[in-house]
Tab-separated table of C-alpha atoms and ligand atoms in Angstrom:
chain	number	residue	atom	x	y	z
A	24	UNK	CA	107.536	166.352	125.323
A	25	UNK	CA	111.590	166.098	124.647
A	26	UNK	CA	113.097	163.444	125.206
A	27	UNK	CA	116.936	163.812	125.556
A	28	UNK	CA	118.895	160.204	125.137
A	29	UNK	CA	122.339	159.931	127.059
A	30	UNK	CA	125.491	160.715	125.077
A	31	UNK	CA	126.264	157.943	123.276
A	32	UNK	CA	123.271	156.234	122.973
A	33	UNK	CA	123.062	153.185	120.594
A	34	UNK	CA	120.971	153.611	117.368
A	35	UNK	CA	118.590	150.818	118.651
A	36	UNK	CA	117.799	152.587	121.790
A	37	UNK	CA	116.769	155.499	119.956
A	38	UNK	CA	114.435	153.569	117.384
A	39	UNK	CA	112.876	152.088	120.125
A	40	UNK	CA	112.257	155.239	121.899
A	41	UNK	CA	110.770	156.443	118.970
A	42	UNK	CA	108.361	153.606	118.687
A	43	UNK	CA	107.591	153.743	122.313
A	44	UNK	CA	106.760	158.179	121.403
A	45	UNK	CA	104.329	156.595	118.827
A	46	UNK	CA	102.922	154.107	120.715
A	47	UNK	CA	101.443	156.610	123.217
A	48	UNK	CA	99.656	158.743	120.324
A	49	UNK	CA	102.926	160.918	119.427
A	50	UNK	CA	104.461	162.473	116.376
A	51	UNK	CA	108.420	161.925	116.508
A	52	UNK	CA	110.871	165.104	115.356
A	53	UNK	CA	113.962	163.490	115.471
A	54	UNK	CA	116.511	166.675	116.069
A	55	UNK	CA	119.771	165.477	116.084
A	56	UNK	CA	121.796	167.757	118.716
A	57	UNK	CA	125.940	167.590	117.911
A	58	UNK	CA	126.307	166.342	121.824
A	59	UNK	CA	123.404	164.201	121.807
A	60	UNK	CA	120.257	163.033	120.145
A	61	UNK	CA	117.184	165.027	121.562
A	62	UNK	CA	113.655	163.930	120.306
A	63	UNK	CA	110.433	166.316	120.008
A	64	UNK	CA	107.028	164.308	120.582
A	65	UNK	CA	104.043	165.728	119.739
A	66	UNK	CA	100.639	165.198	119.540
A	67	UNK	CA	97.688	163.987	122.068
A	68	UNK	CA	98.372	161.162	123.833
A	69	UNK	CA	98.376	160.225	127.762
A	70	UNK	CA	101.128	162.158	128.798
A	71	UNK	CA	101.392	161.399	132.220
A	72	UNK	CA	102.408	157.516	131.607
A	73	UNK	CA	104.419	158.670	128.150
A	74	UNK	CA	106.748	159.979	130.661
A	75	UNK	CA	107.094	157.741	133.548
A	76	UNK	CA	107.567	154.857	131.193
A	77	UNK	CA	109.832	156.941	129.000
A	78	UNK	CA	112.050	157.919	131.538
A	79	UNK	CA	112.984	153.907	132.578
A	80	UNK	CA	113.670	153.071	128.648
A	81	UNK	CA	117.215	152.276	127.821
A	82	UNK	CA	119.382	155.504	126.676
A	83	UNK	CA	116.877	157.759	128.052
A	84	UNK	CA	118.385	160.628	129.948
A	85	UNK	CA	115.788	163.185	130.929
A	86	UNK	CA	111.592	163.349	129.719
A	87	UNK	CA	110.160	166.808	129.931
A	88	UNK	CA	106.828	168.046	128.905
A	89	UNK	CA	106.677	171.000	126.649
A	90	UNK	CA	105.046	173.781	128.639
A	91	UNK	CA	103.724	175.945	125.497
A	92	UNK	CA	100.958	175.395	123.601
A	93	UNK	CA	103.447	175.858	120.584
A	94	UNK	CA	105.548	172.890	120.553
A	95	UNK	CA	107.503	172.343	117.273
A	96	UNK	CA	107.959	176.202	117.054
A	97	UNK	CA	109.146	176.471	120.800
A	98	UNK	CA	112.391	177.296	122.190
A	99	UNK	CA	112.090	174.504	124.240
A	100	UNK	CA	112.587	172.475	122.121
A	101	UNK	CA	115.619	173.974	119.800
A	102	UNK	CA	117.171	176.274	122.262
A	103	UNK	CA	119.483	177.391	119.087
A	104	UNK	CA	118.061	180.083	116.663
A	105	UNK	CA	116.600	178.340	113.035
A	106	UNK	CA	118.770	179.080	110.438
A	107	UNK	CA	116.777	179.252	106.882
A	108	UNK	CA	119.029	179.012	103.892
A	109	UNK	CA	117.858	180.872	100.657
A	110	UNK	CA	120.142	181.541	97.942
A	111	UNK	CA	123.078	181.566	99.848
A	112	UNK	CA	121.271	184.025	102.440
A	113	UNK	CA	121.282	182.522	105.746
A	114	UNK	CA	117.871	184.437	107.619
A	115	UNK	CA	118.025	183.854	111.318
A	116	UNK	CA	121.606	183.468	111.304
A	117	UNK	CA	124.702	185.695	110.755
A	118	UNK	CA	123.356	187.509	108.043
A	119	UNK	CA	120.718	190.668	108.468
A	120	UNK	CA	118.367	190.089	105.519
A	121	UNK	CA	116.726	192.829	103.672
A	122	UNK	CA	113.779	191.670	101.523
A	123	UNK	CA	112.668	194.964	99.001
A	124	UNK	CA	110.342	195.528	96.313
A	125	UNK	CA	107.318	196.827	95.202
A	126	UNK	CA	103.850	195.870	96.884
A	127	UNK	CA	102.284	194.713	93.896
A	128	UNK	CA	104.114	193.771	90.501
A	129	UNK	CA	102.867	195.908	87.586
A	130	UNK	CA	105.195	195.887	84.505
A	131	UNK	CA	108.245	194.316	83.438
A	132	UNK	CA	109.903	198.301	83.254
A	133	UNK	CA	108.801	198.690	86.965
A	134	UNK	CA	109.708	195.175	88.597
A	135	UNK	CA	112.906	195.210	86.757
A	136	UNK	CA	113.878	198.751	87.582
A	137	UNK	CA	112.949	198.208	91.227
A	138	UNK	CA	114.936	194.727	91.409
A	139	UNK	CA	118.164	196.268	90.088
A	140	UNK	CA	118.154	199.008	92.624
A	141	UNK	CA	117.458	196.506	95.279
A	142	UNK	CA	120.752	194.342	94.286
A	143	UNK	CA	122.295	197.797	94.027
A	144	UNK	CA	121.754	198.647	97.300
A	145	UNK	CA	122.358	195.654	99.018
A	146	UNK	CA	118.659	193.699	99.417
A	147	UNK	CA	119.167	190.036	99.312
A	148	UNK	CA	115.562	189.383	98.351
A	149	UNK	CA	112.797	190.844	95.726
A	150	UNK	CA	109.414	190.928	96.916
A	151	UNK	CA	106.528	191.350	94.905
A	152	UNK	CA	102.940	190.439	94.841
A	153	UNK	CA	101.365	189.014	92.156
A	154	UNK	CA	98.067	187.447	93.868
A	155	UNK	CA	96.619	190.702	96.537
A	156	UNK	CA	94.594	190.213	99.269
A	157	UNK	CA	92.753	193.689	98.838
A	158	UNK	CA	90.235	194.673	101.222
A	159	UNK	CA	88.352	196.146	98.530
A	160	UNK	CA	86.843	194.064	95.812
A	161	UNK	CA	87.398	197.059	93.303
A	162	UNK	CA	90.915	197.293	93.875
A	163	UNK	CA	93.736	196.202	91.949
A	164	UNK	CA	94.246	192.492	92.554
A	165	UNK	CA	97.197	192.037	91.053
A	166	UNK	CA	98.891	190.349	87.895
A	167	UNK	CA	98.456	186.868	89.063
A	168	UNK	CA	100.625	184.412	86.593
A	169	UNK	CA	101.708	187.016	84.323
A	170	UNK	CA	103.265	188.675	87.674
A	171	UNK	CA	105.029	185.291	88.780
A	172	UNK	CA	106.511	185.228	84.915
A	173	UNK	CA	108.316	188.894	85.885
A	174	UNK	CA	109.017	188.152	88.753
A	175	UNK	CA	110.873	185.388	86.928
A	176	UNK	CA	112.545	187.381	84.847
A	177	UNK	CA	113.615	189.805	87.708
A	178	UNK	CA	115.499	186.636	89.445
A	179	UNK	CA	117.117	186.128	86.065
A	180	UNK	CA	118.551	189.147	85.519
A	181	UNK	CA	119.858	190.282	88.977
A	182	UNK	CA	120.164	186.557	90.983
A	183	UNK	CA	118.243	187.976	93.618
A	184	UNK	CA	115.644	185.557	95.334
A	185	UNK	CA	112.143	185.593	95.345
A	186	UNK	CA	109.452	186.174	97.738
A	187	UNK	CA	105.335	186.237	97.009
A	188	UNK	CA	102.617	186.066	98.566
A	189	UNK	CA	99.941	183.077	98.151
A	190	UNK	CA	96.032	183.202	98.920
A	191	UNK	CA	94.756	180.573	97.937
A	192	UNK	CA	95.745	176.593	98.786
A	193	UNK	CA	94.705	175.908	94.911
A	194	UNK	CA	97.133	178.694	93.623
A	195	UNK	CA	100.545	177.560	96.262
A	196	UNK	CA	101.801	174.687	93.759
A	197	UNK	CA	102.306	176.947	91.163
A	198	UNK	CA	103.528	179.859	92.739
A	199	UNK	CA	106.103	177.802	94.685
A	200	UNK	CA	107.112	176.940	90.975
A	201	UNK	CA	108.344	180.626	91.080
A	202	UNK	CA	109.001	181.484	94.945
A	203	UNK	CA	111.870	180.841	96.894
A	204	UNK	CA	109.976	182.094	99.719
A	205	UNK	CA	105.922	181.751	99.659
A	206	UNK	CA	104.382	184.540	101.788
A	207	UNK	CA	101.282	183.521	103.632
A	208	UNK	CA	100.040	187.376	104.469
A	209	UNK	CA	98.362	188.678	107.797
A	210	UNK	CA	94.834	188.709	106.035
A	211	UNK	CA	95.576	184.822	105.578
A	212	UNK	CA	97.282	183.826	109.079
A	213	UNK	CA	94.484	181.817	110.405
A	214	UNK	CA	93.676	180.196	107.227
A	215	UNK	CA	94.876	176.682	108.540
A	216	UNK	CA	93.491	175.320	105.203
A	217	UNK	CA	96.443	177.211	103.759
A	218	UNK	CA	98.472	176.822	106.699
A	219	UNK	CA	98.624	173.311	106.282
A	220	UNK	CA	99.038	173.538	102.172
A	221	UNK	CA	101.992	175.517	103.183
A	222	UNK	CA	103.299	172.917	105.702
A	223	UNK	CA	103.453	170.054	102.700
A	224	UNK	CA	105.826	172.269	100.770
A	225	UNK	CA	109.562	171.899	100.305
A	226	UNK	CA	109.838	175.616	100.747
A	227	UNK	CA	110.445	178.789	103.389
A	228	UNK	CA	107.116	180.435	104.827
A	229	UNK	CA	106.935	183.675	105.395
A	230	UNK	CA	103.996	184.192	107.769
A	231	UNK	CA	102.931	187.672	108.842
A	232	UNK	CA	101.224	188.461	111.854
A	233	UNK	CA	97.396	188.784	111.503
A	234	UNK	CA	96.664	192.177	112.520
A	235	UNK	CA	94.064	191.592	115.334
A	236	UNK	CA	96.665	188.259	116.568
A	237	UNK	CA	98.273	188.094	119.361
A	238	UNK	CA	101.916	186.653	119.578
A	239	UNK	CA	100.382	183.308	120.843
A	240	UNK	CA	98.117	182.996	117.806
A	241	UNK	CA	101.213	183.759	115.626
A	242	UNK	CA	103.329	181.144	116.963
A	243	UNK	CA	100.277	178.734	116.927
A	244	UNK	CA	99.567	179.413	113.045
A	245	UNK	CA	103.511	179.052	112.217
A	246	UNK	CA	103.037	175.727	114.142
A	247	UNK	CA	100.484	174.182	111.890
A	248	UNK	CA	103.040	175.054	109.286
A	249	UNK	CA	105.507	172.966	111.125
A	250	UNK	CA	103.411	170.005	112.344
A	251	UNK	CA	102.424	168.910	108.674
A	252	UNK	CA	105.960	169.248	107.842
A	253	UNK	CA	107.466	172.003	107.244
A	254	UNK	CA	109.993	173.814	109.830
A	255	UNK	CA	111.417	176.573	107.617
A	256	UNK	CA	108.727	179.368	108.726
A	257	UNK	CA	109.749	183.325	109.115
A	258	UNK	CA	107.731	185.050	110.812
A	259	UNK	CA	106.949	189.040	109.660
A	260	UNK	CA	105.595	191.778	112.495
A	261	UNK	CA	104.182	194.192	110.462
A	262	UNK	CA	102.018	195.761	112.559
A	263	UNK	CA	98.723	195.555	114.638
A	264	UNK	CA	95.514	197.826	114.768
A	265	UNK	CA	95.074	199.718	117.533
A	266	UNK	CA	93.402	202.941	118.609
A	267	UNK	CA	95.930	205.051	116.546
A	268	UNK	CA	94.937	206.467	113.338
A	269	UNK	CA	98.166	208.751	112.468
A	270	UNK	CA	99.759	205.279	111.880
A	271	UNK	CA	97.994	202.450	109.345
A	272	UNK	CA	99.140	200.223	112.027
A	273	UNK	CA	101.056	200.132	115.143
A	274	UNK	CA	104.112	198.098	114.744
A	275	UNK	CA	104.917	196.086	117.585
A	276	UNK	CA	108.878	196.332	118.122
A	277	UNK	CA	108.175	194.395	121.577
A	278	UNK	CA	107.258	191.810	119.961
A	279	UNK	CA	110.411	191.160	118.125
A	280	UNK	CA	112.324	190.303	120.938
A	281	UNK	CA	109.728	188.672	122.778
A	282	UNK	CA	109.024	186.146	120.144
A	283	UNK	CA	112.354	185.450	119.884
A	284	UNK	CA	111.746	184.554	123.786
A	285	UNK	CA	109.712	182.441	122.924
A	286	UNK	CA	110.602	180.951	119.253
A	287	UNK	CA	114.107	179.748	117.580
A	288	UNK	CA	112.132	180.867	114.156
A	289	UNK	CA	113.745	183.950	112.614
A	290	UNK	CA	111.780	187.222	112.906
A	291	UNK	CA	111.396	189.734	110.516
A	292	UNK	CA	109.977	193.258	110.713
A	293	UNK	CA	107.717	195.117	107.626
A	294	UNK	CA	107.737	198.728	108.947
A	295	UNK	CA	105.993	199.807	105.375
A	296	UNK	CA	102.940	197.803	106.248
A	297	UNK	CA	103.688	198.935	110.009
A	298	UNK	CA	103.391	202.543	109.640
A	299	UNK	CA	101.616	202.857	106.370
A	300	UNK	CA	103.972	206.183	106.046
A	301	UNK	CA	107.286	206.483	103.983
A	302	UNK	CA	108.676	209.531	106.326
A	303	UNK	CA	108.629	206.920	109.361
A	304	UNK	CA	110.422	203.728	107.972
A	305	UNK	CA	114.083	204.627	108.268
A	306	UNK	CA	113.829	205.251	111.596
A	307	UNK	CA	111.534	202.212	112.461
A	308	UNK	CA	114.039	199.607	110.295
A	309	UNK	CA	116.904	201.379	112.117
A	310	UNK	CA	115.093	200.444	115.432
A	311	UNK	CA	113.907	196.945	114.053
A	312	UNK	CA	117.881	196.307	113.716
A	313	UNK	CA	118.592	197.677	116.984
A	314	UNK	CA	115.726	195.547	119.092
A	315	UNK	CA	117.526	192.238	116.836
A	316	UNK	CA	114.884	191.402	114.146
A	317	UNK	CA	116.852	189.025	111.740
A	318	UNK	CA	115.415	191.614	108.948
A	319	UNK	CA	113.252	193.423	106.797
A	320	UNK	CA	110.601	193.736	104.570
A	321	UNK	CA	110.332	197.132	102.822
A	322	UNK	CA	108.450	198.298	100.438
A	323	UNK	CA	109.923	200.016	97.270
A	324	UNK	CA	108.615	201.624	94.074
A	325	UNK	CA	110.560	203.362	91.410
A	326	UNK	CA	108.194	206.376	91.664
A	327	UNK	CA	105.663	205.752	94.469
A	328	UNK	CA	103.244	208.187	92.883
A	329	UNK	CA	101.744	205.628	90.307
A	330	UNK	CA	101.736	203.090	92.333
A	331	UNK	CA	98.722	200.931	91.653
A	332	UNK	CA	98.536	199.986	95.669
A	333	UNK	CA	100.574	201.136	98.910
A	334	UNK	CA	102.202	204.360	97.147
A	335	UNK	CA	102.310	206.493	100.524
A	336	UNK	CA	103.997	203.524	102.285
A	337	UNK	CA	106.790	202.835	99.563
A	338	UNK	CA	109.849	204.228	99.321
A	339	UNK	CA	111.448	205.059	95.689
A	340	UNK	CA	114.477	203.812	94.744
A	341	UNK	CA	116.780	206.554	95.947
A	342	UNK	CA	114.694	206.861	99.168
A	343	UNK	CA	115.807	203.427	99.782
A	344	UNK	CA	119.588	203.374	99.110
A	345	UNK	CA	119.572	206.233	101.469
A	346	UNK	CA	117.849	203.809	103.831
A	347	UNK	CA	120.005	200.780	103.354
A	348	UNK	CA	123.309	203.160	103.969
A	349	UNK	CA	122.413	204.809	106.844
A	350	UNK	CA	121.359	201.257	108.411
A	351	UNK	CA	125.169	200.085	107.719
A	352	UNK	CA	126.789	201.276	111.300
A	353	UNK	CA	123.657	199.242	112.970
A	354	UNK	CA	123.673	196.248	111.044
A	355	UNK	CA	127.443	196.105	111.615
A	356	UNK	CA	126.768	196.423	115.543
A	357	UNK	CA	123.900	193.689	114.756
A	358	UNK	CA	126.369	191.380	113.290
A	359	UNK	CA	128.868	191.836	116.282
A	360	UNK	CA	126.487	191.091	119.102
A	361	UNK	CA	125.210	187.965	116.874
A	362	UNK	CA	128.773	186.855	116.563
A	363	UNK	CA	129.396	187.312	120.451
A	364	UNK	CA	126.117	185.261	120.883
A	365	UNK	CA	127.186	182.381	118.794
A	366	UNK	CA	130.657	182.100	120.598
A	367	UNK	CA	129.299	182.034	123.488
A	368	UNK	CA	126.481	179.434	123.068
A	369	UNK	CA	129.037	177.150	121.364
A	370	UNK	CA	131.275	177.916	125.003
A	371	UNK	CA	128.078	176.886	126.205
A	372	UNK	CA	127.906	173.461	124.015
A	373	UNK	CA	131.639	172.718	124.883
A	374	UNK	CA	130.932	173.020	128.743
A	375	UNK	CA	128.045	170.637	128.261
B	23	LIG	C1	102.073	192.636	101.603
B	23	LIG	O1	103.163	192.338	102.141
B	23	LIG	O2	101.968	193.055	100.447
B	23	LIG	C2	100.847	192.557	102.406
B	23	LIG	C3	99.644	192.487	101.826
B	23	LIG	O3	101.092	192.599	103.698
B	23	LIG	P1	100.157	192.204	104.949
B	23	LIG	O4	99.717	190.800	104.710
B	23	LIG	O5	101.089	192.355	106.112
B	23	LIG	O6	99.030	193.194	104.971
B	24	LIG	MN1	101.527	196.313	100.436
């Protein structure tokens, strides 16, 4: 439920609301609103009497429940968009975020070569997997710590930030040593052992859709994430299997702005992992932009021939310069309408 306290309401009235929240089997989010102090309950408790003896408690304005089964996660309750700081990046806010790099890391020549063309051409973050969730056992499943160490080195020596993904709840301690951003990966999205690892951490999620989950099931999953603790969670549409075989998967563009219905949690799009074809991702990132994903995830090799997994997805380096300046006249209309939204919600605010 939300709890909304009248303007101006004293400190003590809000500490014993919150008391009150947890005597009745709650969880308390405290969110601060600039206007006035709004508090997220969750949990299982009898809601029925929460409210009715809620609503007579000094300071309290208004007691609603939350209608979605996502609560933390909802826009309910944070109407505003989630704005997730990462070296000096801010995803979900005014700033279209391009995350690039190869699928797997393989060599210091190839992470480093790729990383430098990203900066270059104007990503903000370097992907780069170091732990793979391969569906074959035989495949290549990545560097593991010798990866995080170039990846390392890759921040170093361009200042870009780092994204990887985790698989394991034993491994995310020490690859958060290295991440800015720990990727939870559609092959993991209903791991709630993981999910909940994740949630303890004093770090972004990225969490991609699963690819047989429904938008429901994401927003669930990015809510353990958020219940345990953590509220910086991204989440990635990168595609969902359907009857289509042409395509490795069908990437939902729907879903973009229907999450964003439905979530203040940034929303990025992967149209690599989406299409599973290089000749289709420039036009699928230009429409990502368009339908107001808050960015992208591409994949990028410096010759996609030898790569050691997701070659025919990736695009080389000059493939994706190409990419990132023919997106330019869209993210620029991107960053208008965001601007024009953010004016007019803080109209909105002043009205209030
Ligand atoms: C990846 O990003 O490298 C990856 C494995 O993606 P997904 O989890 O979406 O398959
Ligand atoms: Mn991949």
């Amino acid at each position: 439920m939300i709890v909304s306290m009248k303007r101006g309401a004293s400190r003590e009235e809000i500490d014993h609301v919150c008391r009150r929240i947890e005597q009745f089997g709650y969880r308390v989010h405290s969110i601060n609103g600039a206007e006035r102090v709004v508090i997220g309950a969750v949990g299982r408790g009898d809601l029925t009497q929460a409210i009715e003896q809620l609503e007579s408690a000094a300071g309290v304005e208004t007691v609603v429940p939350i209608s979605q089964p996502f609560k933390l996660v909802s826009r309910e309750i944070q109407p505003a968009r989630s704005v997730i700081r990462v070296n000096g990046c801010r995803i979900g806010g005014g700033d279209f975020t391009v995350i690039a790099g190869p699928c797997s890391v393989e060599s210091e020549e190839q992470i480093l070569a790729t990383a430098h063309a990203v900066q270059a051409a104007g990503g903000r973050i370097l992907r780069g997997g170091a732990f793979k969730p391969r569906t074959s056992p035989y495949d290549f499943q990545g560097l593991e710590v010798e990866g995080l160490r170039l990846l390392r080195k890759a921040k170093e020596c361009t200042g870009l930030a780092i994204i990887t993904e985790v698989i394991s709840d034993s491994d995310l301690e020490m690859v958060a040593e290295y991440a800015d951003i720990i990727q939870v990966g559609a092959r993991n999205m209903q791991n709630y052992a993981l999910l909940k690892a994740a949630g303890r951490l004093d770090k972004p999620v990225m969490l991609k859709r699963g690819f047989a989950s429904t938008m429901k099931e994401l927003l669930l999953s990015a809510e353990y994430i958020a219940s345990t603790g953590n509220q910086r969670v991204i989440l990635c549409e990168r595609g969902i299997r359907t009857f289509e075989t042409y395509t490795r998967n069908t990437l939902d563009l729907a879903a973009v702005p229907a999450l964003q219905e439905l979530t203040h949690l940034p929303v990025l799009v992967d149209p690599s992992h989406g299409t599973g074809r290089r000749s289709l991702i420039p036009a699928m990132a230009r429409a990502a932009v368009a339908c107001g994903a808050d960015g992208l995830m591409i994949e990028v090799h410096p010759c996609p021939e030898n790569a050691v997994s997701d070659g025919p997805q990736s695009l080389d380096l000059e493939g994706f310069a190409r990419m990132m300046r023919e997106l330019e006249p869209y993210i620029a209309l991107w960053k208008q309408q965001r601007e024009a939204e953010n004016a007019s919600a803080a109209d909105a605010a002043c009205r209030q």
